mmCIF file of C-alpha atoms in Angstrom:
data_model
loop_
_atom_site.group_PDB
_atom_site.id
_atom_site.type_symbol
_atom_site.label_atom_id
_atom_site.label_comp_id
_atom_site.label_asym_id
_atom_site.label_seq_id
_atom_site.Cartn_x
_atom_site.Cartn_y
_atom_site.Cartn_z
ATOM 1 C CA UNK A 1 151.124 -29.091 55.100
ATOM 2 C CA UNK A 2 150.970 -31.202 57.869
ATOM 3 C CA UNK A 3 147.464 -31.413 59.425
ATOM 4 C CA UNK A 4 145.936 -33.131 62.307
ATOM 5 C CA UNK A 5 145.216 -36.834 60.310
ATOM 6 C CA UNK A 6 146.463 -39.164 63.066
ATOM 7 C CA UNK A 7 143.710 -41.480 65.252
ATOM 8 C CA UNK A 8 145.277 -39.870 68.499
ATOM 9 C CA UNK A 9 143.933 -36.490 67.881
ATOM 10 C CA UNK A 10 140.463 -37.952 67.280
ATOM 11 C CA UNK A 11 139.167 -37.893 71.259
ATOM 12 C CA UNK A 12 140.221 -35.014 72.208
ATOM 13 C CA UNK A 13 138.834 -32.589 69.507
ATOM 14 C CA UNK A 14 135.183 -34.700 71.486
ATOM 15 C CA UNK A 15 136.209 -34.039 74.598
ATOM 16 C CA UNK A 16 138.498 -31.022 75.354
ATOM 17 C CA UNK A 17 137.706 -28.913 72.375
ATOM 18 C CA UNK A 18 134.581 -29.439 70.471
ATOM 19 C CA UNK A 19 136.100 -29.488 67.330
ATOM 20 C CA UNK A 20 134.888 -31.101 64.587
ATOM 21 C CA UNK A 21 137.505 -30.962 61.489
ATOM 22 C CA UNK A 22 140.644 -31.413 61.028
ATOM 23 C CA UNK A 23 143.072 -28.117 62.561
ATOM 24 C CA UNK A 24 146.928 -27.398 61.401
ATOM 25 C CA UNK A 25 149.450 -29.250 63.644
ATOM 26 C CA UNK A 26 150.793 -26.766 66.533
ATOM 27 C CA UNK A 27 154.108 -27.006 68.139
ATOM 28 C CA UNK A 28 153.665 -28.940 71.084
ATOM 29 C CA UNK A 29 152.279 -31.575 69.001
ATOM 30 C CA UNK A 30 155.092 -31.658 66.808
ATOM 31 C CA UNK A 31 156.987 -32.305 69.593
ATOM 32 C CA UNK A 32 155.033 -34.651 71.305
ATOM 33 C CA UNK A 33 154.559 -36.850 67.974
ATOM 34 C CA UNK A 34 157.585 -36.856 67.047
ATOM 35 C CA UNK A 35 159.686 -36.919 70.056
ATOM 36 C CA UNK A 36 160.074 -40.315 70.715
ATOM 37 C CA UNK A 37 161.646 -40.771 67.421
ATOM 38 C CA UNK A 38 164.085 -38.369 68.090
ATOM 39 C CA UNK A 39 165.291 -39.803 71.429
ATOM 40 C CA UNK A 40 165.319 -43.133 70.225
ATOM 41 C CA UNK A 41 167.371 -42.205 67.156
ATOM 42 C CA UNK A 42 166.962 -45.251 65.557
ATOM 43 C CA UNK A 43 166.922 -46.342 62.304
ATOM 44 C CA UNK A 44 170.175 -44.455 60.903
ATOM 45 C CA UNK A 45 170.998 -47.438 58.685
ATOM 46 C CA UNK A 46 168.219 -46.489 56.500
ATOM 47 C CA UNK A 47 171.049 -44.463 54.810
ATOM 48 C CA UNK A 48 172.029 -47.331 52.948
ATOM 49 C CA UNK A 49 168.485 -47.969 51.657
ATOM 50 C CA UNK A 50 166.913 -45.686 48.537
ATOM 51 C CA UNK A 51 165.867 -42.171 49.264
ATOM 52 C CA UNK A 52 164.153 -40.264 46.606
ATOM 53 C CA UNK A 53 166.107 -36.468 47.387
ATOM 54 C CA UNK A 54 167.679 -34.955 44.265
ATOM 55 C CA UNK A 55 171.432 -33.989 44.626
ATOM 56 C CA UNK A 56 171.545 -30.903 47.649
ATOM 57 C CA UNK A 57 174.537 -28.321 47.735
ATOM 58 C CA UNK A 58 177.669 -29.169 49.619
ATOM 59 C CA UNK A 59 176.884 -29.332 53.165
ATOM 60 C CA UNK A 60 176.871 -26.555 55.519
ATOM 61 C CA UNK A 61 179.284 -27.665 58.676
ATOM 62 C CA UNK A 62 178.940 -24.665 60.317
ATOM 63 C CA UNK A 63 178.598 -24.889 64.398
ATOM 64 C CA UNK A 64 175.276 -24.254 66.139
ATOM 65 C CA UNK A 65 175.876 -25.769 69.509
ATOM 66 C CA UNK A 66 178.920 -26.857 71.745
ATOM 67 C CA UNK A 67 178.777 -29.601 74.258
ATOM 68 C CA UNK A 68 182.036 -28.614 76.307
ATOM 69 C CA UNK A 69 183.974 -29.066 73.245
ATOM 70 C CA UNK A 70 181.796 -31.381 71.779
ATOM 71 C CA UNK A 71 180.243 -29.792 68.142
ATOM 72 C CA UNK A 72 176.781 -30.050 66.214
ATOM 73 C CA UNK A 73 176.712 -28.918 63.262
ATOM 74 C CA UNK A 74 173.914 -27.570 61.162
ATOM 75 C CA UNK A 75 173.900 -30.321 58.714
ATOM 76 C CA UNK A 76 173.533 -33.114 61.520
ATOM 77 C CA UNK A 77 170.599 -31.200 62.493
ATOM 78 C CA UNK A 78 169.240 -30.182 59.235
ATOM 79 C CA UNK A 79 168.798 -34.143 58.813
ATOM 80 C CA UNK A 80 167.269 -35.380 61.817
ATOM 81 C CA UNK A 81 164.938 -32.807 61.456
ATOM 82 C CA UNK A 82 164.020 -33.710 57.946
ATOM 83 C CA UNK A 83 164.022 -37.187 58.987
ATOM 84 C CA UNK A 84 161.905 -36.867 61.905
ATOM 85 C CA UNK A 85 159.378 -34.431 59.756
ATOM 86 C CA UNK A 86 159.493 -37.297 56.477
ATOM 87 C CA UNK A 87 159.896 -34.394 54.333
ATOM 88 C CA UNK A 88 156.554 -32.275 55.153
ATOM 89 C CA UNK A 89 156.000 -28.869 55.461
ATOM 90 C CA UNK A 90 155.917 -27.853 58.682
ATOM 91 C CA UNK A 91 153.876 -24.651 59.254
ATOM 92 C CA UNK A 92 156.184 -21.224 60.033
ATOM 93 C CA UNK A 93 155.327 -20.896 63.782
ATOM 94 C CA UNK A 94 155.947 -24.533 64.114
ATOM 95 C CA UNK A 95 159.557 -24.756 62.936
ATOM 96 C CA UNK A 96 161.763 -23.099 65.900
ATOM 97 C CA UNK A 97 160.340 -25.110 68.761
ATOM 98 C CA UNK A 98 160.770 -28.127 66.526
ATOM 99 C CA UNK A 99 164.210 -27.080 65.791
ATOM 100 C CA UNK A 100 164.904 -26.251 69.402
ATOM 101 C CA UNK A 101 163.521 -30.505 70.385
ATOM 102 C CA UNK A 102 165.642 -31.522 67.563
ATOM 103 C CA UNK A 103 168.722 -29.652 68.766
ATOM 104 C CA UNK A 104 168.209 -31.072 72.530
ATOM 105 C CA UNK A 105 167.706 -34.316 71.572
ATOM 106 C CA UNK A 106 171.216 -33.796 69.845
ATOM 107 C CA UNK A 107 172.672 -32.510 72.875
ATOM 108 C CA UNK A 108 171.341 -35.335 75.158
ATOM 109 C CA UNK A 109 172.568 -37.697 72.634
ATOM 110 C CA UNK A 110 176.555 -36.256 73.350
ATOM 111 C CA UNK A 111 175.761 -36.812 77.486
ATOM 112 C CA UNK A 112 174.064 -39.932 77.244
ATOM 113 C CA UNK A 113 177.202 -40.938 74.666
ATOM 114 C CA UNK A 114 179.666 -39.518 77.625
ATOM 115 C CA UNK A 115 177.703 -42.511 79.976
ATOM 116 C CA UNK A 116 178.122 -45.205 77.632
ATOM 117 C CA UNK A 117 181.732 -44.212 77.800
ATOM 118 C CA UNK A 118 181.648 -43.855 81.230
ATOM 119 C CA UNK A 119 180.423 -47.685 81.676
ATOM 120 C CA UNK A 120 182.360 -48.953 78.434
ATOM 121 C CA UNK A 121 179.096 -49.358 76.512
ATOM 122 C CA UNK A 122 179.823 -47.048 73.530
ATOM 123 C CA UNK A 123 180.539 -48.214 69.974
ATOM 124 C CA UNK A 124 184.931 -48.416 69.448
ATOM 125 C CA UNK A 125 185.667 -46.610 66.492
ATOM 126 C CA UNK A 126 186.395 -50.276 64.783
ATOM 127 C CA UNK A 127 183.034 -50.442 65.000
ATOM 128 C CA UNK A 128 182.056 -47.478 63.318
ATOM 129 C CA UNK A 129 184.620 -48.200 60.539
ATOM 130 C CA UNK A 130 182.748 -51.475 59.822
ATOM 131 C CA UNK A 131 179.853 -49.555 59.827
ATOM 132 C CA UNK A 132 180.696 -46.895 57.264
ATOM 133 C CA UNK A 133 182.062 -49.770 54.753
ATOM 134 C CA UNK A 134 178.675 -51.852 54.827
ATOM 135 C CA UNK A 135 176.823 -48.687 53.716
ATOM 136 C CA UNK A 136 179.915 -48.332 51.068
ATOM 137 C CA UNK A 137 179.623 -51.524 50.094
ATOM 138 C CA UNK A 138 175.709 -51.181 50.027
ATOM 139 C CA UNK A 139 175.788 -47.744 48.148
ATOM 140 C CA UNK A 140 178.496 -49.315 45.266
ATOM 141 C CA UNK A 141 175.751 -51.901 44.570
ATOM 142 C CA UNK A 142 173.619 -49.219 43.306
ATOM 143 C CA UNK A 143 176.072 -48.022 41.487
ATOM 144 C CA UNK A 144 176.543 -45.131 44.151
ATOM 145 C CA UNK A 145 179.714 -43.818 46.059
ATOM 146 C CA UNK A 146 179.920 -42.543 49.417
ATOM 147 C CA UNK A 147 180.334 -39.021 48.784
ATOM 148 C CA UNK A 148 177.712 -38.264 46.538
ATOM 149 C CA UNK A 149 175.218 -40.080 48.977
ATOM 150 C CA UNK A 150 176.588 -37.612 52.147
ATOM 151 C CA UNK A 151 176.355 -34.812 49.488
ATOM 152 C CA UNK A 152 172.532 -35.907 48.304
ATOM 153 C CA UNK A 153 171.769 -36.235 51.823
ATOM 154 C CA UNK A 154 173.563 -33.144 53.131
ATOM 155 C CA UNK A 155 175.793 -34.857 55.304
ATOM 156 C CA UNK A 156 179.243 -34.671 56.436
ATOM 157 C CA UNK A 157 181.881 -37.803 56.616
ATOM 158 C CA UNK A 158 182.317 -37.365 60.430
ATOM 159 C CA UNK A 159 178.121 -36.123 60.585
ATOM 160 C CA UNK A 160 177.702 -39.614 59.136
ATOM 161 C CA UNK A 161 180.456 -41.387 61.894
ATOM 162 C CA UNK A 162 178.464 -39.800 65.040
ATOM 163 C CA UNK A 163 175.442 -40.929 63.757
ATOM 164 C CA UNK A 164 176.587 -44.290 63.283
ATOM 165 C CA UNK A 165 178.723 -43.988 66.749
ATOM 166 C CA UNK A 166 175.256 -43.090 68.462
ATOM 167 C CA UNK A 167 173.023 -45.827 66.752
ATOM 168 C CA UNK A 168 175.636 -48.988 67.660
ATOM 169 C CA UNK A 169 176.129 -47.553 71.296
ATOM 170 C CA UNK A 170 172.563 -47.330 72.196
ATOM 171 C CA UNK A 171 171.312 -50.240 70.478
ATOM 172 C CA UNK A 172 173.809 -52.255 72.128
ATOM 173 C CA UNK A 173 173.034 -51.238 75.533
ATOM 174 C CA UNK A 174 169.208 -51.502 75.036
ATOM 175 C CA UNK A 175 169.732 -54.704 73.881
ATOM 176 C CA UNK A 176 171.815 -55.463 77.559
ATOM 177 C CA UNK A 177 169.154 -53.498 79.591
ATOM 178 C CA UNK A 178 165.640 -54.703 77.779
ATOM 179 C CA UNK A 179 165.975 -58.678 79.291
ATOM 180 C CA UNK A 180 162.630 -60.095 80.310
ATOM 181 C CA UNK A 181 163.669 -59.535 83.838
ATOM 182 C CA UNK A 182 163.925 -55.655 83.370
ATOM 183 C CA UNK A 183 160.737 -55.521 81.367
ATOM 184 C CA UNK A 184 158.931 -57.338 84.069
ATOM 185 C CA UNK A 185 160.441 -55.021 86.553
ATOM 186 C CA UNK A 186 159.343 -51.959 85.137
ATOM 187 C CA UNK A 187 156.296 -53.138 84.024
ATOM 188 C CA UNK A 188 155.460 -53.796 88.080
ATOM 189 C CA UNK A 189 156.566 -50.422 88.760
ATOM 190 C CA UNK A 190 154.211 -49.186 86.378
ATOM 191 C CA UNK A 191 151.642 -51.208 86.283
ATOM 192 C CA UNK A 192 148.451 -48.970 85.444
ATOM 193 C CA UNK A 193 150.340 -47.377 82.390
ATOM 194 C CA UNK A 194 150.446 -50.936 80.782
ATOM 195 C CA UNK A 195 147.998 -53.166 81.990
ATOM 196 C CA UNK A 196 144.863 -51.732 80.795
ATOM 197 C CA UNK A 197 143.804 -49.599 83.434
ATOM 198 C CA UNK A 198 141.044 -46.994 82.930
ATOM 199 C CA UNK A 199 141.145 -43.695 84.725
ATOM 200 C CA UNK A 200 138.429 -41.310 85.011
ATOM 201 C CA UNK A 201 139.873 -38.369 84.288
ATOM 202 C CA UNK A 202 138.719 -34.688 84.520
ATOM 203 C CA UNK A 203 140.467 -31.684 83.361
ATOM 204 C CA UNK A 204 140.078 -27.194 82.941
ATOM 205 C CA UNK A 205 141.475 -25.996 79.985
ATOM 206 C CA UNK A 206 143.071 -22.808 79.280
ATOM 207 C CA UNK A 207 143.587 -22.574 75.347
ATOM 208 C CA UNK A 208 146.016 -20.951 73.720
ATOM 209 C CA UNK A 209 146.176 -19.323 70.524
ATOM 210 C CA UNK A 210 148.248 -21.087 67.676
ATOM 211 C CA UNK A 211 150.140 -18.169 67.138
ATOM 212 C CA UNK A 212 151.004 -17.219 70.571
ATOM 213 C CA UNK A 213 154.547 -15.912 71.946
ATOM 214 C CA UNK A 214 156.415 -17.560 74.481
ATOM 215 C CA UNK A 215 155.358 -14.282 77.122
ATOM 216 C CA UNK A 216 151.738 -14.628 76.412
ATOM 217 C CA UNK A 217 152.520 -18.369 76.862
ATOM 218 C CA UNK A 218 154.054 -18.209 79.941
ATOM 219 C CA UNK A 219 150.527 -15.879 81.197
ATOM 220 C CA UNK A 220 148.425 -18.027 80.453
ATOM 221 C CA UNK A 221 150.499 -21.104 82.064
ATOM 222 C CA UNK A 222 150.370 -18.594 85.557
ATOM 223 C CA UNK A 223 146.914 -18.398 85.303
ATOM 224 C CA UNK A 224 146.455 -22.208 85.459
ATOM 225 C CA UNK A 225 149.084 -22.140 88.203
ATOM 226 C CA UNK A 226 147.007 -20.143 90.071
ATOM 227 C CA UNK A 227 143.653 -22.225 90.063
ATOM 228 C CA UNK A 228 145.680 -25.409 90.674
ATOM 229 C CA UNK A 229 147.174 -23.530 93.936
ATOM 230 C CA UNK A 230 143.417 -22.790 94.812
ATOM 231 C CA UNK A 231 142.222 -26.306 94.369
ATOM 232 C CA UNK A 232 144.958 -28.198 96.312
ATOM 233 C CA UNK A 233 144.654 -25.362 99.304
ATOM 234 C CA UNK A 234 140.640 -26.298 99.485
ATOM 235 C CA UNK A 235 139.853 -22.775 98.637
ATOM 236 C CA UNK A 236 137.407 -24.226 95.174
ATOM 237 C CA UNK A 237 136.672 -27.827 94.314
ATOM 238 C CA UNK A 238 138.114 -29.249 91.001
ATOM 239 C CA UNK A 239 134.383 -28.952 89.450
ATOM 240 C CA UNK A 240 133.730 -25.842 90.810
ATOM 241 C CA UNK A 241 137.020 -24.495 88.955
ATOM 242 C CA UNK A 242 136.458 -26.180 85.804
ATOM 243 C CA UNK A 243 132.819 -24.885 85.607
ATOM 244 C CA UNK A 244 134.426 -21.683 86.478
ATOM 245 C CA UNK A 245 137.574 -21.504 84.344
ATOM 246 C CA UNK A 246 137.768 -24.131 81.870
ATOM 247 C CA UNK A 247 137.283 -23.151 77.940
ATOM 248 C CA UNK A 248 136.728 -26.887 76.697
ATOM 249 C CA UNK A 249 133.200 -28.157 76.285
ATOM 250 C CA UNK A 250 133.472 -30.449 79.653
ATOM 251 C CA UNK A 251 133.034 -27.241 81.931
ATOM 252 C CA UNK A 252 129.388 -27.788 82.403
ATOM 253 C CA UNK A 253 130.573 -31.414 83.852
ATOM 254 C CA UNK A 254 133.035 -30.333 85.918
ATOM 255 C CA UNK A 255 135.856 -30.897 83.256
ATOM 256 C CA UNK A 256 134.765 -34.868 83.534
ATOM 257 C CA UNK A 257 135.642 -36.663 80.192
ATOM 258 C CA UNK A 258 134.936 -40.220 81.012
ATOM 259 C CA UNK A 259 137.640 -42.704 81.395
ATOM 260 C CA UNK A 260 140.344 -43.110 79.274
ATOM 261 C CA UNK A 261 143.593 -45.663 79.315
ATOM 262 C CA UNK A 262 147.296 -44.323 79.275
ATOM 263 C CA UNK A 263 148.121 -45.159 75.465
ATOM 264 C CA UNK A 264 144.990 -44.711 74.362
ATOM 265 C CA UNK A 265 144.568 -42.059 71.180
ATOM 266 C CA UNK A 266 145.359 -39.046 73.519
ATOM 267 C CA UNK A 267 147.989 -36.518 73.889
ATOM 268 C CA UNK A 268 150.404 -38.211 75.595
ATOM 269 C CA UNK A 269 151.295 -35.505 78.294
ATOM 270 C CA UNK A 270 147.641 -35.249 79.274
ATOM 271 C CA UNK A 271 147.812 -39.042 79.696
ATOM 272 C CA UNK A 272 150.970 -39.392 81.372
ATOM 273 C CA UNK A 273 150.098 -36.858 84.094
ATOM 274 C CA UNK A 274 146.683 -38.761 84.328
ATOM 275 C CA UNK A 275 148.385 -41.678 85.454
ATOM 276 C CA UNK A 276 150.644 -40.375 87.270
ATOM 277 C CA UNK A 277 149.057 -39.180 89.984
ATOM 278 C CA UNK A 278 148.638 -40.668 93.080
ATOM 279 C CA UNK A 279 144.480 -41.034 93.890
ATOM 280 C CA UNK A 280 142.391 -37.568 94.182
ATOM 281 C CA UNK A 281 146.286 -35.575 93.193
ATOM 282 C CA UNK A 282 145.817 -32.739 91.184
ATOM 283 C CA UNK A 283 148.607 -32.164 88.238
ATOM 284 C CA UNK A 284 150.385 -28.966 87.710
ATOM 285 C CA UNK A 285 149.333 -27.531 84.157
ATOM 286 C CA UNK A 286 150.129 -29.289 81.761
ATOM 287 C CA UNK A 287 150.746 -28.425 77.750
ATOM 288 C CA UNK A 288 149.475 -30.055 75.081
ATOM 289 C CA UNK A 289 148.634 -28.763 71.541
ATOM 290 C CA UNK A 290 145.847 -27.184 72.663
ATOM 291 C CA UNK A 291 146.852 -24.908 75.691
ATOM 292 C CA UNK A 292 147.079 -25.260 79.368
ATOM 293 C CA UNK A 293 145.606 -27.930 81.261
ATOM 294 C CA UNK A 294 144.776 -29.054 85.235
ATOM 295 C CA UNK A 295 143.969 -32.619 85.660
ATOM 296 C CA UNK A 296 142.954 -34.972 88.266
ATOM 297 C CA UNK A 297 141.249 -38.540 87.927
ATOM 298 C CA UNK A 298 138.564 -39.693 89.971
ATOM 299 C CA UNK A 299 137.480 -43.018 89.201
ATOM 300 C CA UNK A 300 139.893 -46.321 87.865
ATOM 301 C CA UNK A 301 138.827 -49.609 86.542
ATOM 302 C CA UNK A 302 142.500 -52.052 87.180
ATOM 303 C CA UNK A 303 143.611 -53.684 84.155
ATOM 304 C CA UNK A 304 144.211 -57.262 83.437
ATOM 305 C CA UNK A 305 147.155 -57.395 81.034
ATOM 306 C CA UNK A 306 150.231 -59.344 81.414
ATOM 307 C CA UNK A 307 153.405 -57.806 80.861
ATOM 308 C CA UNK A 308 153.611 -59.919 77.882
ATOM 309 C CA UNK A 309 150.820 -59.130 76.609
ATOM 310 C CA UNK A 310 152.428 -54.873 76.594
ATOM 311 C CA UNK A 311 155.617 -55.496 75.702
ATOM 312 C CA UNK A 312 155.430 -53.637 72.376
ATOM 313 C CA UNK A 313 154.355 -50.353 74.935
ATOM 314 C CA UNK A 314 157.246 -51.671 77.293
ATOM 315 C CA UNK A 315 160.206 -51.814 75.045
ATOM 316 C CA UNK A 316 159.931 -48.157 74.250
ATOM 317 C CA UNK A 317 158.715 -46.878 77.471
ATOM 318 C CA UNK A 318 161.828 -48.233 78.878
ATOM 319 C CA UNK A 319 164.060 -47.235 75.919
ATOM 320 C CA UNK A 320 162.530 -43.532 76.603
ATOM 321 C CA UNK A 321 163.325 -43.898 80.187
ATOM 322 C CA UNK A 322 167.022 -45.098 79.927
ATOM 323 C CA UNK A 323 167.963 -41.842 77.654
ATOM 324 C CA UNK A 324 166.499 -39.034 79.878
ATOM 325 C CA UNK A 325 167.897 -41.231 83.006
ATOM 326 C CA UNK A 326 171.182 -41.414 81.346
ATOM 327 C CA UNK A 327 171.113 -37.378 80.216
ATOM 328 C CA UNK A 328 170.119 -36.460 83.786
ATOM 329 C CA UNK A 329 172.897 -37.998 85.076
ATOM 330 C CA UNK A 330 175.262 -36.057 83.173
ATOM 331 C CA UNK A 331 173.770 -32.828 83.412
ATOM 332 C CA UNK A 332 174.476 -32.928 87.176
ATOM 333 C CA UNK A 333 178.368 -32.903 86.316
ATOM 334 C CA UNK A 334 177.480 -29.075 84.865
ATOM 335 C CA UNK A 335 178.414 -28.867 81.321
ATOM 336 C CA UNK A 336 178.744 -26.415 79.295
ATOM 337 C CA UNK A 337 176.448 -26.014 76.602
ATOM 338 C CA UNK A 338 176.415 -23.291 74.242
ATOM 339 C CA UNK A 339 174.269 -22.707 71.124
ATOM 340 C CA UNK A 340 173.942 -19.759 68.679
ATOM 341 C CA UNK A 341 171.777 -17.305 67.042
ATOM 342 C CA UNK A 342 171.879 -19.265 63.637
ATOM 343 C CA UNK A 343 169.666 -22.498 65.653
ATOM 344 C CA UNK A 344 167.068 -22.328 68.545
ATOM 345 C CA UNK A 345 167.962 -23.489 71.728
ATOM 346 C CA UNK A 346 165.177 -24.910 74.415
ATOM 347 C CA UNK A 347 165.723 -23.161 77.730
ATOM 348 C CA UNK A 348 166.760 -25.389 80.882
#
């Protein structure tokens, strides 16, 4: 099962929750952990490398989404998701929001593809070719053929050939767009998420049961909607609502947790909207594994690093940035995108 074993949980079961021992991983922070490696869909040329999975049933091609008349199929799915998961269990209420992230990664993947196009940066399909012989080539020197490695891996030949079509195109063009100049650029732009900034912060909390349905959700997301109106209208002070409304142990402090840097062990929407905002700005709730939160910083410290010194926060910081640029630019030309009952689908 997974569990909550990683050092970025570690702070906030001190400061938002109280808690004490480890608690089963929640949906939002499967997304949120393993997002990143979905987007960056990297590492697809591990298929030529050993995997331990015993011989799987012929894949299942069947349709579960349509991208204009673009397909994904179930078995393209089925693998990122086991990829991105490393083979563990994932807990019951956990699975169809992971699904759903896995799916729309997918998706953006197609209209990111469709801007490479656009700008001649995608992969030719000579490319690909070459591609699909090395991992031949590396497969026969185990002994192995092609087919029975898609067929252990539950793959399909032309699963295989997108995968292969997505991992040369965006490499290549991260490679174009990640010069020292770029990294420099953004790192200006950005400056307090790399250089070492500390931000008081101070949040209210609004938890939310594990096992909670999208409705009950969505209520509880209204009601911290509600305060944060109150706050920025002057009608209650920020500690005056988090001594009033917040469920984390911080209430008595006015929801004041000390200062904390953006890529610091935290959850990284609650440190993303931290430094974010703009001085005495008050976010609109944000989610994280534990429920619903309001946050506003108080206090900063500037850092001294060199854009040098954060390049190994830069590269995929700017990597992450490129791909939702990229499939926001395409969604603006409207396309059509279908999925079906058999795979869940994150509302837009």
């Amino acid at each position: 099962m997974i569990r909550f074993s990683q050092r970025h949980v570690c702070r906030l079961y001190l400061r938002a929750t109280g808690r004490r021992t480890p608690v089963r991983i929640t949906f939002m922070a499967l997304f949120r952990i393993f997002l990143p490696a979905i987007l960056a869909g990297l590492g697809w040329l591990v298929l030529a490398t050993s995997f331990a999975a015993a011989a799987q049933p012929a894949a299942d091609s069947s349709v579960i989404a349509r991208v204009d008349d673009e397909t994904i199929s179930r078995t393209e799915a089925e693998y990122e998701l086991k990829r991105v998961t490393r083979g563990k269990e994932v807990l019951p209420e956990t699975l169809p929001t992971l699904q759903a992230a896995v799916l729309q990664a997918l998706i953006d993947r197609r209209l990111v593809l469709r801007q490479l196009t656009a700008i001649k940066r995608v992969a030719s399909e000579a490319d690909v070719e070459q591609a699909v012989l090395r991992l031949q080539a590396a497969l026969k020197t185990r002994g192995e053929t092609l087919t029975h490695h898609l067929l252990e891996q539950k793959l399909s030949a032309e699963d295989l050939r997108q995968q292969f079509r997505w991992q040369l195109s965006w490499e290549k063009y991260l490679a174009e767009r990640s010069t020292a100049e770029n990294l420099q650029k953004f790192f200006e732009k950005h400056r307090p998420h790399f250089d070492g900034t500390e931000r008081r912060a101070a949040h209210i909390l609004w938890k939310v049961p594990a096992d909670a349905d999208a409705a009950t959700r969505e209520k509880i997301r209204e009601q911290a909607a509600a305060v944060q109106a109150e706050i920025v209208a002057g009608k209650i002070t920020f500690a005056a609502a988090a001594e009033k409304h917040s469920q984390g142990p911080s209430a008595k402090s006015g929801g004041d947790i000390g200062f904390i840097r953006r890529h610091e062990p935290m959850p990284e929407s609650f440190a993303k909207a931290v430094f974010d905002l703009p001085a005495s700005g008050i976010s609109e709730p944000i989610a994280t594994t534990f429920g619903w939160h309001v946050v506003q910083w108080t206090e900063e410290k500037p850092g001294q690093r060199t854009w040098q010194e954060a390049e190994h926060e830069l590269r995929p910081a700017v990597a992450s940035y490129l791909f939702e640029y990229h499939a926001a630019q395409e969604r603006q030309r409207s396309p059509k995108i279908e999925g079906t009952a058999d795979w869940p689908l994150l509302p837009r």
